[in-house]
Short mmCIF file of C-alpha atoms and ligand atoms in Angstrom, two decimals:
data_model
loop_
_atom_site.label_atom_id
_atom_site.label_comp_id
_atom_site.label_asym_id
_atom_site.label_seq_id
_atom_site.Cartn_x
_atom_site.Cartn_y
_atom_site.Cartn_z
CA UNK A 1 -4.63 26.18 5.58
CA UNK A 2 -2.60 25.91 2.57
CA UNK A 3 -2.89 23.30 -0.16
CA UNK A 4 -2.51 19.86 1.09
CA UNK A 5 0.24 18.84 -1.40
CA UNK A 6 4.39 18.79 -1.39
CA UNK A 7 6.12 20.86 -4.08
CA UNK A 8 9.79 19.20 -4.21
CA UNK A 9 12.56 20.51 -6.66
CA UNK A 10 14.71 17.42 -7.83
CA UNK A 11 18.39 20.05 -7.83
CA UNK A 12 20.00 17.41 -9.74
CA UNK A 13 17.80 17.72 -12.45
CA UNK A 14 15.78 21.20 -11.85
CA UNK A 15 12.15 20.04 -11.84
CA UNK A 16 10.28 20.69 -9.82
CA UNK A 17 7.11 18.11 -8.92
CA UNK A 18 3.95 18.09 -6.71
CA UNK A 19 3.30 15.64 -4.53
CA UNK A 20 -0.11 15.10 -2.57
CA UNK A 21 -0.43 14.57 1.26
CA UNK A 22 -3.45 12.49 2.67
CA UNK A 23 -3.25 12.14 6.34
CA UNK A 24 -0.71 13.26 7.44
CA UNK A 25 1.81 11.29 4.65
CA UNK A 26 2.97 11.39 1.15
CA UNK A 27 3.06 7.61 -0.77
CA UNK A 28 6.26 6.62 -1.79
CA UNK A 29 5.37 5.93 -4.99
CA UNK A 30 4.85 9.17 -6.06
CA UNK A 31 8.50 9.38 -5.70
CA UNK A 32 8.95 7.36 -8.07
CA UNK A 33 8.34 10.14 -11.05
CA UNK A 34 11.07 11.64 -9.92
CA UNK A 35 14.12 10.99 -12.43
CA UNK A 36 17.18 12.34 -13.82
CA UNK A 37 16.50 10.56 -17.53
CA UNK A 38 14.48 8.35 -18.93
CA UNK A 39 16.57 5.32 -17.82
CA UNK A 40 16.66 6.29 -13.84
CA UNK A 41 14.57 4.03 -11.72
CA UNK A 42 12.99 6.74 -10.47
CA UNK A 43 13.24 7.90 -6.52
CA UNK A 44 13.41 5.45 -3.75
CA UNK A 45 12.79 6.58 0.02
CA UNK A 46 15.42 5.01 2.46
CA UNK A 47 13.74 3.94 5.67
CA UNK A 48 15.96 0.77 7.73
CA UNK A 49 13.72 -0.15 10.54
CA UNK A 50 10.69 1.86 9.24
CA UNK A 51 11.65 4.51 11.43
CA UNK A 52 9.16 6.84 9.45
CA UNK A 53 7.26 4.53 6.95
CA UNK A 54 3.72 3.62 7.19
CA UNK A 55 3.16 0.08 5.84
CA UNK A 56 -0.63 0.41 5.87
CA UNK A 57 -3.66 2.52 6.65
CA UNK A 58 -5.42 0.85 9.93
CA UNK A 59 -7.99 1.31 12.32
CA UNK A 60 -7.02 -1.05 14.99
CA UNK A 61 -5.41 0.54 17.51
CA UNK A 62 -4.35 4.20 18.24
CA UNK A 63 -1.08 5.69 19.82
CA UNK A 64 0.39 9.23 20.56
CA UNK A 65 3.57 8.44 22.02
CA UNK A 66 4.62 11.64 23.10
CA UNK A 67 1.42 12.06 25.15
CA UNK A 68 1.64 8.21 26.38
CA UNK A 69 -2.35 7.79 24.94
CA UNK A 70 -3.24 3.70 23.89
CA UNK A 71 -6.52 3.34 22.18
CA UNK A 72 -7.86 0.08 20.70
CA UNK A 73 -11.04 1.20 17.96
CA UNK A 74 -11.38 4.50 19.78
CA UNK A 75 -11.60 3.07 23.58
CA UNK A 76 -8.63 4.41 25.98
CA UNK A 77 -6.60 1.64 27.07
CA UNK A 78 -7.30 2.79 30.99
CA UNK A 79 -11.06 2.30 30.34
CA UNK A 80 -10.70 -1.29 28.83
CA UNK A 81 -8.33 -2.33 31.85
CA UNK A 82 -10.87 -1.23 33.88
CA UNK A 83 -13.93 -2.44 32.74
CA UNK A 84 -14.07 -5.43 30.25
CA UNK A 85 -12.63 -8.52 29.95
CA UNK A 86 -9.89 -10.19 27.59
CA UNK A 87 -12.53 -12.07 25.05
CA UNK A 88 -14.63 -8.98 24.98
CA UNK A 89 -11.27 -6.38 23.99
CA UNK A 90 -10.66 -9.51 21.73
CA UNK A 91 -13.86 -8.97 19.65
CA UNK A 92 -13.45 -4.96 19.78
CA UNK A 93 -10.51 -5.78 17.95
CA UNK A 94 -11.50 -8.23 15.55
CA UNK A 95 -15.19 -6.70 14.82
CA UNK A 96 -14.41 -2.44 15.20
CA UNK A 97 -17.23 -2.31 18.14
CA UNK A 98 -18.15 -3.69 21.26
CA UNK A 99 -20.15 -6.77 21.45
CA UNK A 100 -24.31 -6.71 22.85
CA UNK A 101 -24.75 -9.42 25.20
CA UNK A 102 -25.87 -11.54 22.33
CA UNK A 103 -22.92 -11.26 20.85
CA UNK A 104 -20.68 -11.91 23.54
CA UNK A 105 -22.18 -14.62 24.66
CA UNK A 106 -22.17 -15.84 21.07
CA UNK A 107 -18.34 -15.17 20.27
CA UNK A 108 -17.49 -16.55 23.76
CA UNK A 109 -18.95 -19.72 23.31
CA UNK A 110 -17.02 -20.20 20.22
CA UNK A 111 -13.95 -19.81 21.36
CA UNK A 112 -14.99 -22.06 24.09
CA UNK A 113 -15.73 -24.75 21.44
CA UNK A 114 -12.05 -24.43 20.42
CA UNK A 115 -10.03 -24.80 23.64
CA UNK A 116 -9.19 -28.64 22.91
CA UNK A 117 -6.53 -29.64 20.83
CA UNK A 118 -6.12 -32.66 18.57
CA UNK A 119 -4.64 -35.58 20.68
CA UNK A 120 -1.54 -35.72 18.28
CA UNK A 121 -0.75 -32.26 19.32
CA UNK A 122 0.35 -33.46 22.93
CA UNK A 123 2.51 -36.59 21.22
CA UNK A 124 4.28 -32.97 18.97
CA UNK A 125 4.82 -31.22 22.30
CA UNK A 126 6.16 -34.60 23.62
CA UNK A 127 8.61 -34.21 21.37
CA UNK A 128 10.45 -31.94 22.54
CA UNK A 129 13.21 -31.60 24.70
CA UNK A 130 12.75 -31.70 28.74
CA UNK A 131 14.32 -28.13 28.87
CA UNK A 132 13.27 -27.30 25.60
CA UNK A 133 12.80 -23.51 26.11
CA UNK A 134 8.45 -22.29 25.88
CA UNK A 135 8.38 -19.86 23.53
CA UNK A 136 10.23 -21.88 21.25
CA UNK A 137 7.73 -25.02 21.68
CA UNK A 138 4.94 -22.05 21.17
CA UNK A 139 6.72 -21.25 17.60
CA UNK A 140 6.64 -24.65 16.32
CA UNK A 141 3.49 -26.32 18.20
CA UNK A 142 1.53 -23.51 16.66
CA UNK A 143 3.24 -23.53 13.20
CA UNK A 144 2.41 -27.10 12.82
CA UNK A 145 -1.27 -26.32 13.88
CA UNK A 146 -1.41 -25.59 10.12
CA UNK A 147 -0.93 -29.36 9.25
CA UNK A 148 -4.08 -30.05 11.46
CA UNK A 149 -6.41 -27.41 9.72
CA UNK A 150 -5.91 -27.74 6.15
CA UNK A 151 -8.69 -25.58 5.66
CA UNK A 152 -7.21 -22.97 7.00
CA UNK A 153 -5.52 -22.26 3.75
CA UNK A 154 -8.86 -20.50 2.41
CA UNK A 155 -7.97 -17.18 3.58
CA UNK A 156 -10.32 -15.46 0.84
CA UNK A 157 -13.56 -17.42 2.78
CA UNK A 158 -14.94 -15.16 5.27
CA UNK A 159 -16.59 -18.23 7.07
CA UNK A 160 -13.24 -19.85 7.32
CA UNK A 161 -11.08 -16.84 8.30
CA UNK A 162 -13.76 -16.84 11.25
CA UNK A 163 -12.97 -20.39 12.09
CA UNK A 164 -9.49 -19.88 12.21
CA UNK A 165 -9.71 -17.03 14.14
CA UNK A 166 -11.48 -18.89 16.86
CA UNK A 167 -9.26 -22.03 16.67
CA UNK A 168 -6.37 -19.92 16.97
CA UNK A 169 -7.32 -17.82 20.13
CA UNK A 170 -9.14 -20.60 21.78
CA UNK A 171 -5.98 -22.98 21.27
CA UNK A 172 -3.06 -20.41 22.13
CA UNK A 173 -3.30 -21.14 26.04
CA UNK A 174 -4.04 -24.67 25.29
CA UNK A 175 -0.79 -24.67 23.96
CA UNK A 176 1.40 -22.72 25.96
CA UNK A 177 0.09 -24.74 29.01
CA UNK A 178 1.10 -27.87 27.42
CA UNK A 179 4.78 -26.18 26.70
CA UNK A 180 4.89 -25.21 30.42
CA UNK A 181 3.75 -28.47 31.70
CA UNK A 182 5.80 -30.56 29.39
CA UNK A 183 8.89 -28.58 30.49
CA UNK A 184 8.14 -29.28 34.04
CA UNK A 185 7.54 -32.71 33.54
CA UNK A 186 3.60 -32.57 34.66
CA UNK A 187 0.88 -34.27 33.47
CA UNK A 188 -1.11 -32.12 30.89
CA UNK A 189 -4.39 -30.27 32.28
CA UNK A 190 -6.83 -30.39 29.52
CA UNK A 191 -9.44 -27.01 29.22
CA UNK A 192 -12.05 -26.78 31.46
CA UNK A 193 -14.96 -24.59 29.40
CA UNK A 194 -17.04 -23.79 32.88
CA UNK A 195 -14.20 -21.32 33.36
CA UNK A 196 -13.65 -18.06 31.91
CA UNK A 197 -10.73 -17.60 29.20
CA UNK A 198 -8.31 -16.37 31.93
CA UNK A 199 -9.22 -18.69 34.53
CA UNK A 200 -9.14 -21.74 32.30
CA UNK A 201 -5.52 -21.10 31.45
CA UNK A 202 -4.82 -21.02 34.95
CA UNK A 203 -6.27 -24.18 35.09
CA UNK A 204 -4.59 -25.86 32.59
CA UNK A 205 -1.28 -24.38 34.28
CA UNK A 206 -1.80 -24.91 37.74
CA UNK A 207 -4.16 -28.11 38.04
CA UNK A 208 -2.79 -30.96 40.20
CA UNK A 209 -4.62 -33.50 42.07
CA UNK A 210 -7.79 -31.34 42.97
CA UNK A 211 -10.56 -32.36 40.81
CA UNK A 212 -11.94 -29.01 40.09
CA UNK A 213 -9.27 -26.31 39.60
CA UNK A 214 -10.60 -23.02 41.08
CA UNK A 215 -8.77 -19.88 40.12
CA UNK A 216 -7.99 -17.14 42.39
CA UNK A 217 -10.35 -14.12 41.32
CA UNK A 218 -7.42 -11.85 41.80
CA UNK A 219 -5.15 -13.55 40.27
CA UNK A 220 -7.59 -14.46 37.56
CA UNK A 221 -8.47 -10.45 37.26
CA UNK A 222 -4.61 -9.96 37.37
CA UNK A 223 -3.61 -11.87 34.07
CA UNK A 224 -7.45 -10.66 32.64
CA UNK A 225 -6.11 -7.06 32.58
CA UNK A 226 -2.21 -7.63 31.90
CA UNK A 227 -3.73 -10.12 28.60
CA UNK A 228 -5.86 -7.16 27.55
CA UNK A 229 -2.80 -4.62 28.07
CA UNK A 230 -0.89 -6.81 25.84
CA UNK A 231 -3.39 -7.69 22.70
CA UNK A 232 -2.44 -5.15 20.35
CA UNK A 233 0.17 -2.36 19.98
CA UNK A 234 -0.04 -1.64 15.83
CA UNK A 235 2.75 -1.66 13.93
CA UNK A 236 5.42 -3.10 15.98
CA UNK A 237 7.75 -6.10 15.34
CA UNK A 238 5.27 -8.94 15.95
CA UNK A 239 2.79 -7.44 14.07
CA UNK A 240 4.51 -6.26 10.97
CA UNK A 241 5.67 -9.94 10.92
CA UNK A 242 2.10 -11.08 10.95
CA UNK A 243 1.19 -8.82 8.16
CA UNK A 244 4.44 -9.58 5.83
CA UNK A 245 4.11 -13.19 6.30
CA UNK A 246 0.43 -12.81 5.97
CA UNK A 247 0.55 -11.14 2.96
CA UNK A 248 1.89 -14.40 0.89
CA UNK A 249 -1.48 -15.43 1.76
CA UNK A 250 -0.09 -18.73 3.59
CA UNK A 251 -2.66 -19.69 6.37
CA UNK A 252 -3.08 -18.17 9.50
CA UNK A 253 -1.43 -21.08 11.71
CA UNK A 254 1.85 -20.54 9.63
CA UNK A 255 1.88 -16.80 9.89
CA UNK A 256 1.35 -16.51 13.89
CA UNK A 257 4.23 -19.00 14.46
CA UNK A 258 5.98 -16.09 12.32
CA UNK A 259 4.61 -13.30 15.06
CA UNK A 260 5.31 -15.57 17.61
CA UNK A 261 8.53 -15.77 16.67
CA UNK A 262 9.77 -12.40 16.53
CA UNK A 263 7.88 -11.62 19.15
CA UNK A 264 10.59 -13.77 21.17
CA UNK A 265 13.53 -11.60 20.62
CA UNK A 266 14.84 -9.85 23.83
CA UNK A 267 14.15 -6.52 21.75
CA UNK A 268 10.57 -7.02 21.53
CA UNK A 269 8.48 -9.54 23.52
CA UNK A 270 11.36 -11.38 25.27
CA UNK A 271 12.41 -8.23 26.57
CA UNK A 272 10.12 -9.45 30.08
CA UNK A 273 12.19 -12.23 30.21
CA UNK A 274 15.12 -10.26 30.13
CA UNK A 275 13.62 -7.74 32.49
CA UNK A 276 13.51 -10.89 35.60
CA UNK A 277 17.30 -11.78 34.88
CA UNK A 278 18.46 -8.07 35.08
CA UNK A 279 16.70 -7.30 38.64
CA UNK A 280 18.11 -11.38 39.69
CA UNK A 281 21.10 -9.79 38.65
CA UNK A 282 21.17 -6.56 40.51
CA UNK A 283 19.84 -8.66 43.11
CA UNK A 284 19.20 -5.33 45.62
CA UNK A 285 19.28 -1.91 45.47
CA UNK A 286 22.46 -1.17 47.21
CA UNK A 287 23.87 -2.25 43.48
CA UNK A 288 21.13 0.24 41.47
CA UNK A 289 24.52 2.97 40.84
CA UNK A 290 26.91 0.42 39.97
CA UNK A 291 24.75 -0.91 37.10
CA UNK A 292 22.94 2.06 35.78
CA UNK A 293 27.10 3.23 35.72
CA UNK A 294 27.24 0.40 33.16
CA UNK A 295 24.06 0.91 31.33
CA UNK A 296 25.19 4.79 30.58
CA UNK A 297 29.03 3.34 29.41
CA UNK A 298 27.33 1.26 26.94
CA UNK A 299 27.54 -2.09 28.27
CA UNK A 300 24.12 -3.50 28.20
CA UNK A 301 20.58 -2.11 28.26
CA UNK A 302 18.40 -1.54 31.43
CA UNK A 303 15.74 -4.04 29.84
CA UNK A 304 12.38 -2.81 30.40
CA UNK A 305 13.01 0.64 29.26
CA UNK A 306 12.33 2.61 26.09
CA UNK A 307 10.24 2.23 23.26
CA UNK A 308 10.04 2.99 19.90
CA UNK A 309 6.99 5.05 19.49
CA UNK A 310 6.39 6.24 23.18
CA UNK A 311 8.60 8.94 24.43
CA UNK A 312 6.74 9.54 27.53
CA UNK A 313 5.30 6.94 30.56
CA UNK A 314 4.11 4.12 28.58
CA UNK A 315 0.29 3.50 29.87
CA UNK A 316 0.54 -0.11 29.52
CA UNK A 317 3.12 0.20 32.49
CA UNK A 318 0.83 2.58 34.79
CA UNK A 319 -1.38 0.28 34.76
CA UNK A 320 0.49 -2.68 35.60
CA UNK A 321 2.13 -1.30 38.28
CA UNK A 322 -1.15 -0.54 40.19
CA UNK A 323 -1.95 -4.53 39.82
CA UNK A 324 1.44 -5.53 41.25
CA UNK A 325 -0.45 -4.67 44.76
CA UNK A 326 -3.43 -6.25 44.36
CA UNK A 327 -1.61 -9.24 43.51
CA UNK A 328 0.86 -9.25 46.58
CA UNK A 329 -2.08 -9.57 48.62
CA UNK A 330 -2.58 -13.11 47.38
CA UNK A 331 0.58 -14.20 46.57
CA UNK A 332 3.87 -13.83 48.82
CA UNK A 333 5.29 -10.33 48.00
CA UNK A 334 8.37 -10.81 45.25
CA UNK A 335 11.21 -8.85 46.95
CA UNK A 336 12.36 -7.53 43.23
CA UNK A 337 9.35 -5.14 43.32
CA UNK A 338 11.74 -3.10 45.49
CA UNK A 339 14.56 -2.99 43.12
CA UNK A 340 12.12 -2.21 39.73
CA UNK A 341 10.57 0.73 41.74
CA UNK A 342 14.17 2.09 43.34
CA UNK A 343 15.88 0.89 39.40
CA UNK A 344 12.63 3.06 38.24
CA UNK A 345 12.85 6.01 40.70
CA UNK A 346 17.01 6.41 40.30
CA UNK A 347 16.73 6.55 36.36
CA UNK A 348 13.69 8.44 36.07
CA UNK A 349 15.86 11.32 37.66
CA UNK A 350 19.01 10.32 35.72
CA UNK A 351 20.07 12.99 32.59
CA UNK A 352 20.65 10.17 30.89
CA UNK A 353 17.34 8.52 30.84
CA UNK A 354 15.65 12.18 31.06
CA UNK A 355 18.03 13.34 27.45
CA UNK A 356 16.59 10.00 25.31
CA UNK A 357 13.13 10.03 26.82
CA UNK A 358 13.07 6.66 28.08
CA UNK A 359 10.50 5.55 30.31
CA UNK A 360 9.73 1.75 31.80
CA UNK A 361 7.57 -0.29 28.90
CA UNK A 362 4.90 -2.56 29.61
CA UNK A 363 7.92 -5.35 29.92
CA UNK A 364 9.08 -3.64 33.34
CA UNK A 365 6.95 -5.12 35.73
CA UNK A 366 4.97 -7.27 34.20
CA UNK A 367 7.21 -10.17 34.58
CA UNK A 368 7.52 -9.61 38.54
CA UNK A 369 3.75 -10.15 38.82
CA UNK A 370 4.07 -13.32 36.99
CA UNK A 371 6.74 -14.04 38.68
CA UNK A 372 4.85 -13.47 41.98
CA UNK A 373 1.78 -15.65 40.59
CA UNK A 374 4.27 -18.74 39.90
CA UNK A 375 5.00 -17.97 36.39
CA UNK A 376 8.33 -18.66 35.45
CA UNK A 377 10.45 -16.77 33.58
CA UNK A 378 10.70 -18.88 30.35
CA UNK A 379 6.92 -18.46 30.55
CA UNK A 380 6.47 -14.82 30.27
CA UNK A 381 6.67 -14.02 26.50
CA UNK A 382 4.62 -17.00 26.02
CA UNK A 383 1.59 -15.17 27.88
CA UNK A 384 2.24 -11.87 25.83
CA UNK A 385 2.48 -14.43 22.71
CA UNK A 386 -1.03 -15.51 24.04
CA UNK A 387 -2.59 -12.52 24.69
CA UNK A 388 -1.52 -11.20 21.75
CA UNK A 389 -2.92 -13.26 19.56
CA UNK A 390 -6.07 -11.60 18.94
CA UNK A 391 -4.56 -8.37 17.90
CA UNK A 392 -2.12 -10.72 15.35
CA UNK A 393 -5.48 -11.87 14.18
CA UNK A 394 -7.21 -8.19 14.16
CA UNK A 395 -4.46 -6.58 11.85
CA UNK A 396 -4.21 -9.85 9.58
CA UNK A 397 -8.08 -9.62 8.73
CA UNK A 398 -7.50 -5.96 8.37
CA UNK A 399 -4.55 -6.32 6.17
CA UNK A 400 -6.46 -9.32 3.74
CA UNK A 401 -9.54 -6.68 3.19
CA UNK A 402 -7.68 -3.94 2.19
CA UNK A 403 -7.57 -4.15 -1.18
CA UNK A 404 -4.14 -1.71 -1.39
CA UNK A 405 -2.59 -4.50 0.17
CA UNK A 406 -0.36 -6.81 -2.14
CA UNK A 407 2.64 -9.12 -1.59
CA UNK A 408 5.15 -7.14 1.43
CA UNK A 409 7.86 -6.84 -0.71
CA UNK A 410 10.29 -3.63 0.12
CA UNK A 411 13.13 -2.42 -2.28
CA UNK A 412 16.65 -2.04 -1.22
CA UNK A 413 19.86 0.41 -2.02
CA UNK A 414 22.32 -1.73 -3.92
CA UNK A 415 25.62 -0.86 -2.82
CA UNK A 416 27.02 -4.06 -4.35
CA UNK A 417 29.72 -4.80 -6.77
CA UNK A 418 29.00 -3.69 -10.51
CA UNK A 419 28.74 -6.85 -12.82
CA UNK A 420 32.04 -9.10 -13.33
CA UNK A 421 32.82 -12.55 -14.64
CA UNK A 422 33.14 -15.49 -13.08
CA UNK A 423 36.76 -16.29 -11.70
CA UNK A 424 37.89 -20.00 -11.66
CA UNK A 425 38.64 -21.02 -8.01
CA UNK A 426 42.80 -21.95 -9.64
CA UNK A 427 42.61 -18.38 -10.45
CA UNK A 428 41.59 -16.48 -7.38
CA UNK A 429 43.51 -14.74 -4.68
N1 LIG B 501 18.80 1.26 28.16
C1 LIG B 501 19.80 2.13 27.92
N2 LIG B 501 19.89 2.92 26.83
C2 LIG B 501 18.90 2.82 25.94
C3 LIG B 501 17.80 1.95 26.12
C4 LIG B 501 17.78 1.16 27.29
N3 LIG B 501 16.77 0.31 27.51
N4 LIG B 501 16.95 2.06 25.06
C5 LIG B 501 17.50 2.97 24.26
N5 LIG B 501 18.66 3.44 24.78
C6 LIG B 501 19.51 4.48 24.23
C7 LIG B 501 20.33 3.97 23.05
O1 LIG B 501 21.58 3.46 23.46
C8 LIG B 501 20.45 5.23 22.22
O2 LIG B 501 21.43 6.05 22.82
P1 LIG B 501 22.42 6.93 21.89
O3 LIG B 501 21.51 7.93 21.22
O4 LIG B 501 23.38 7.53 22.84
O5 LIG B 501 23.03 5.95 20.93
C9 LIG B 501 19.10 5.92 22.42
O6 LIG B 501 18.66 5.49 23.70
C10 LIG B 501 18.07 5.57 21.36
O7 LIG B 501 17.96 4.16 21.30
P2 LIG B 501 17.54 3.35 20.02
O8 LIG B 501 18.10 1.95 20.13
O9 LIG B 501 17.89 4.12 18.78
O10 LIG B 501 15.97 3.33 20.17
P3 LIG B 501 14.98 2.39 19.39
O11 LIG B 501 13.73 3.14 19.23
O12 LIG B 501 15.62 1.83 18.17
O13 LIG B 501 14.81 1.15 20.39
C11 LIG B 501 13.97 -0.31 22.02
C12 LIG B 501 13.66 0.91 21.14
C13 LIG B 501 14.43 -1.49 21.14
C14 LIG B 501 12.70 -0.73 22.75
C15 LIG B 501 15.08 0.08 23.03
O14 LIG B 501 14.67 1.17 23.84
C16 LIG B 501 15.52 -1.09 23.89
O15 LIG B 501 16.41 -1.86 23.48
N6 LIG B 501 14.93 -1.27 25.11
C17 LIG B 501 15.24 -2.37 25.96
C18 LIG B 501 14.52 -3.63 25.50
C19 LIG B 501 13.04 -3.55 25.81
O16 LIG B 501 12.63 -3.23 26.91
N7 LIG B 501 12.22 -3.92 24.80
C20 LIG B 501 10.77 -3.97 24.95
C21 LIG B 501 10.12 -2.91 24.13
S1 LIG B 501 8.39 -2.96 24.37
C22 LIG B 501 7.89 -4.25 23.48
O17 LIG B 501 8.44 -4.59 22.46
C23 LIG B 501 6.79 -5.03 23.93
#
C-alpha cells in the first residue's frame, strides 16, 4: 500500500500540498493551508447536513450501512436483542464492556434508586395542557429537571457525571409515564423498584386499581428488546444534538431536552408516529398502488422507509418484525400488520424503491407493536426518547473526555451582501 497521505494541487494557485489520512479521513483543518495569498482565509470544506463529515472519533457504536451490520462496543446488534437486557446494553454503552454480575447488580440498583421524581415534578407536568402532545411534555419536563439538580452543572466531576447519568435514565420513564397519564387524565402510577426497568414502566403506564401491577413477560420482553434496538445509532440527529449542545458544557438535563427534541421531528424519531397515521390512512391494502402512485410523484414520503447511512435492510427492523408475532399472541392482532407487510412486499419490488436503496427503518413496525400493546401513537417517540437515553448519555461522556473536543461551532459560506451603509427608513424603496 501506498503512502497514507493526499497530494492535492490548489489550480488556482499551482501548489501543490500533502495532506495526511488517519482512518479512513483527512481533517479539515489541514485545508486550511491552502491559500491563494496571504490574506485568503484559507480552504473551507462544504458539507450541509454532514453528508460526509465526521464530527468526532467514537467508539460507541458501529455501522456498515451497505451491509445492514449494527454493533454497540463490538457486540452485533442481533446478539444483544437476543440475549441481554436494556440496563445491561445500557452499561455496555456507558462503560465500553459488559458488566460481571457484581456490576450489574451494582449499576442496576442505582438506577433503581433514581426512578422517583421530586413531588414538584408532577405539579410541572400538571401544568400542562389536557391534550398537550407527549413528546413535547418529555422536552420540557426533562429540561426543567436541570432546575432540580443544580449539581448537575459539574460536568468536569466524574462522581457527578455518574449521578446524573443515573438520575437521568432512571427518571426518563418516570417521566414519560406521567406525560401519558396526565394526557389521559389518570391518576399518576409512581415506580415500583421490585420490577425490572421495562416492567416498571409498564407499571407506571398501565396501573389501575390492582394493587400490584404485574407485567406481561412478553410484553415486558417485547419493549426490553425494541428499548435496546433503539439506545444508540451514532451520529444521527438526536445525537449530534446531544453532543453540540453538550459541548457548551451546560448540564446534562438541559442538553437531553435538546436530543429529545430533535429527536421529535417526523424526519428522525417522530417518523413512528408518522408511520401509524400513514397505514390509518391507507387503511387496507386494496389502496397500497394508489398511494405508493403518490409517493413516486412526489407527494409525500412512505414514512418508515430510508435512512441515511443504511442502504440495505436496516437490522433494527429484522428484528422487530420477528417480535410483532410474539406479541400478537398476547395482545389482539392489529389489522395494520397486514398493510406494513403488503406496503413492505409491493415497494420492496418497486424500481423506485430498488433505484434509491430504500429499505423499511426501525420506525416501520415498531409503532404497530406499540400500537398492539396499548401504546398510543403520541406515545411512540416518547419510548424511543426513553430508550435512547442511555446512548445520549454514552456519546456525551465520550464527547466531554475527548480532549479534541471544543465548543461545536461550524463555519459557513457567506453568500451575503458586501458591506453598505445604513439607509434611513424615509429613504428606502
Ligand atoms: N419515501 C419516498 N422517497 C424517499 C424516501 C421515502 N421514505 N426517502 C428518501 N426518498 C427519496 C428522495 O425523494 C430522494 O429521491 P430523488 O433522488 O429522486 O430526489 C432519494 O430518495 C434520496 O432521499 P434523501 O432525502 O436525499 O435521503 P436522506 O438520506 O437525506 O434522507 C431520510 C433520509 C430522512 C430518513 C429519508 O429517507 C426519509 O425522509 N424517510 C422517511 C422518514 C423516516 O422514516 N425517518 C426515520 C429515519 S430512521 C430514524 O431517524 C430513527
Amino acid at each position: 500500500m501506498g503512502k497514507e497521505s493526499l497530494t492535492v494541487t490548489d489550480n488556482r494557485t499551482g501548489k501543490s500540498y500533502e495532506i495526511s489520512i488517519q482512518e479512513g479521513a483527512i481533517r479539515a483543518m489541514d485545508l486550511r493551508q491552502i491559500k491563494v495569498n496571504d490574506d485568503d482565509f484559507g480552504l473551507l470544506s462544504y458539507d450541509p447536513a454532514f453528508m460526509n463529515t465526521a464530527s468526532c472519533r467514537s467508539r460507541i457504536t458501529y455501522i456498515d450501512g451497505d451491509r445492514g451490520i449494527l454493533h454497540y462496543r463490538g457486540y452485533p446488534i442481533e446478539q444483544l436483542a437476543q440475549k441481554s437486557n436494556y440496563l445491561e446494553v445500557a452499561y455496555l454503552l456507558l462503560n465500553g464492556e459488559l458488566p460481571t454480575h457484581a456490576q450489574l447488580d451494582d449499576w442496576t440498583q442505582s438506577v433503581k434508586l433514581h426512578t422517583m421524581l421530586h413531588e414538584s415534578v408532577k405539579k410541572f407536568v400538571d401544568g400542562f395542557h389536557h391534550d398537550a402532545h407527549t413528546m413535547g411534555m418529555l422536552v420540557g419536563t426533562v429540561g426543567a429537571l436541570s432546575t432540580f439538580y443544580p449539581d448537575a452543572k459539574h460536568i468536569h466531576d466524574a462522581e457527578s457525571r455518574r449521578m446524573q447519568i443515573c438520575r437521568v435514565i432512571a427518571k426518563m420513564p418516570t417521566v414519560a409515564a406521567f406525560a401519558y397519564r396526565h394526557r389521559k387524565g389518570l391518576r399518576y402510577a409512581y415506580p415500583d423498584n421490585e420490577l425490572t426497568y421495562c416492567g416498571n414502566f409498564l407499571n407506571m403506564l398501565f396501573k389501575m386499581t390492582e394493587v400490584r401491577y404485574k407485567p406481561d413477560p412478553v410484553l415486558e420482553r417485547a419493549i426490553d428488546v425494541l428499548f435496546i434496538l433503539h439506545a444508540d445509532h451514532e451520529q444521527n440527529c438526536s445525537t449530534s444534538a446531544m453532543r453540540g449542545v453538550g459541548s457548551s458544557q451546560v448540564d446534562p438535563f438541559s442538553a437531553i431536552a435538546a436530543s429529545a427534541a430533535a429527536l421529535y421531528g417526523p424526519l428522525h424519531g417522530g417518523a413512528n408516529e408518522q408511520v401509524l397515521l400513514m397505514l390509518a390512512e391507507i387503511g387496507s391494502s386494496a389502496n397500497i398502488p394508489s398511494f405508493i402512485k403518490k409517493v413516486k410523484a412526489g407527494e409525500g414520503r412512505l414514512m418508515g422507509f430510508g435512512h441515511r447511512i443504511y442502504k440495505s435492510y436496516d437490522p433494527r427492523a429484522r428484528i422487530i418484525k420477528e417480535i410483532a408475532d410474539q406479541v400478537f399472541e398476547v395482545t389482539k392482532r392489529n389489522p395494520l400488520i397486514d398493510v406494513a407487510r403488503e406496503l413492505e412486499r409491493i415497494a420492496l419490488e418497486d424500481e423506485y424503491f430498488i433505484k434509491r436503496k430504500l429499505y423499511p427503518n426501525v420506525d416501520f413496525y415498531s409503532g404497530i407493536i406499540y400500537q398492539a400493546m396499548g401504546i398510543p401513537v403520541e406515545m411512540f417517540t416518547v419510548l424511543f426518547a426513553v430508550a435512547r437515553t442511555s446512548g445520549w448519555m454514552a456519546q456525551w461522556q465520550e464527547m466531554l473526555l475527548d480532549p479534541e473536543q471544543k465548543i461545536a461551532r461550524p463555519r459557513q459560506v457567506y453568500l451575503g451582501h458586501d458591506r453598505r451603509d445604513f439607509v434611513p427608513i424615509e429613504k428606502r424603496g
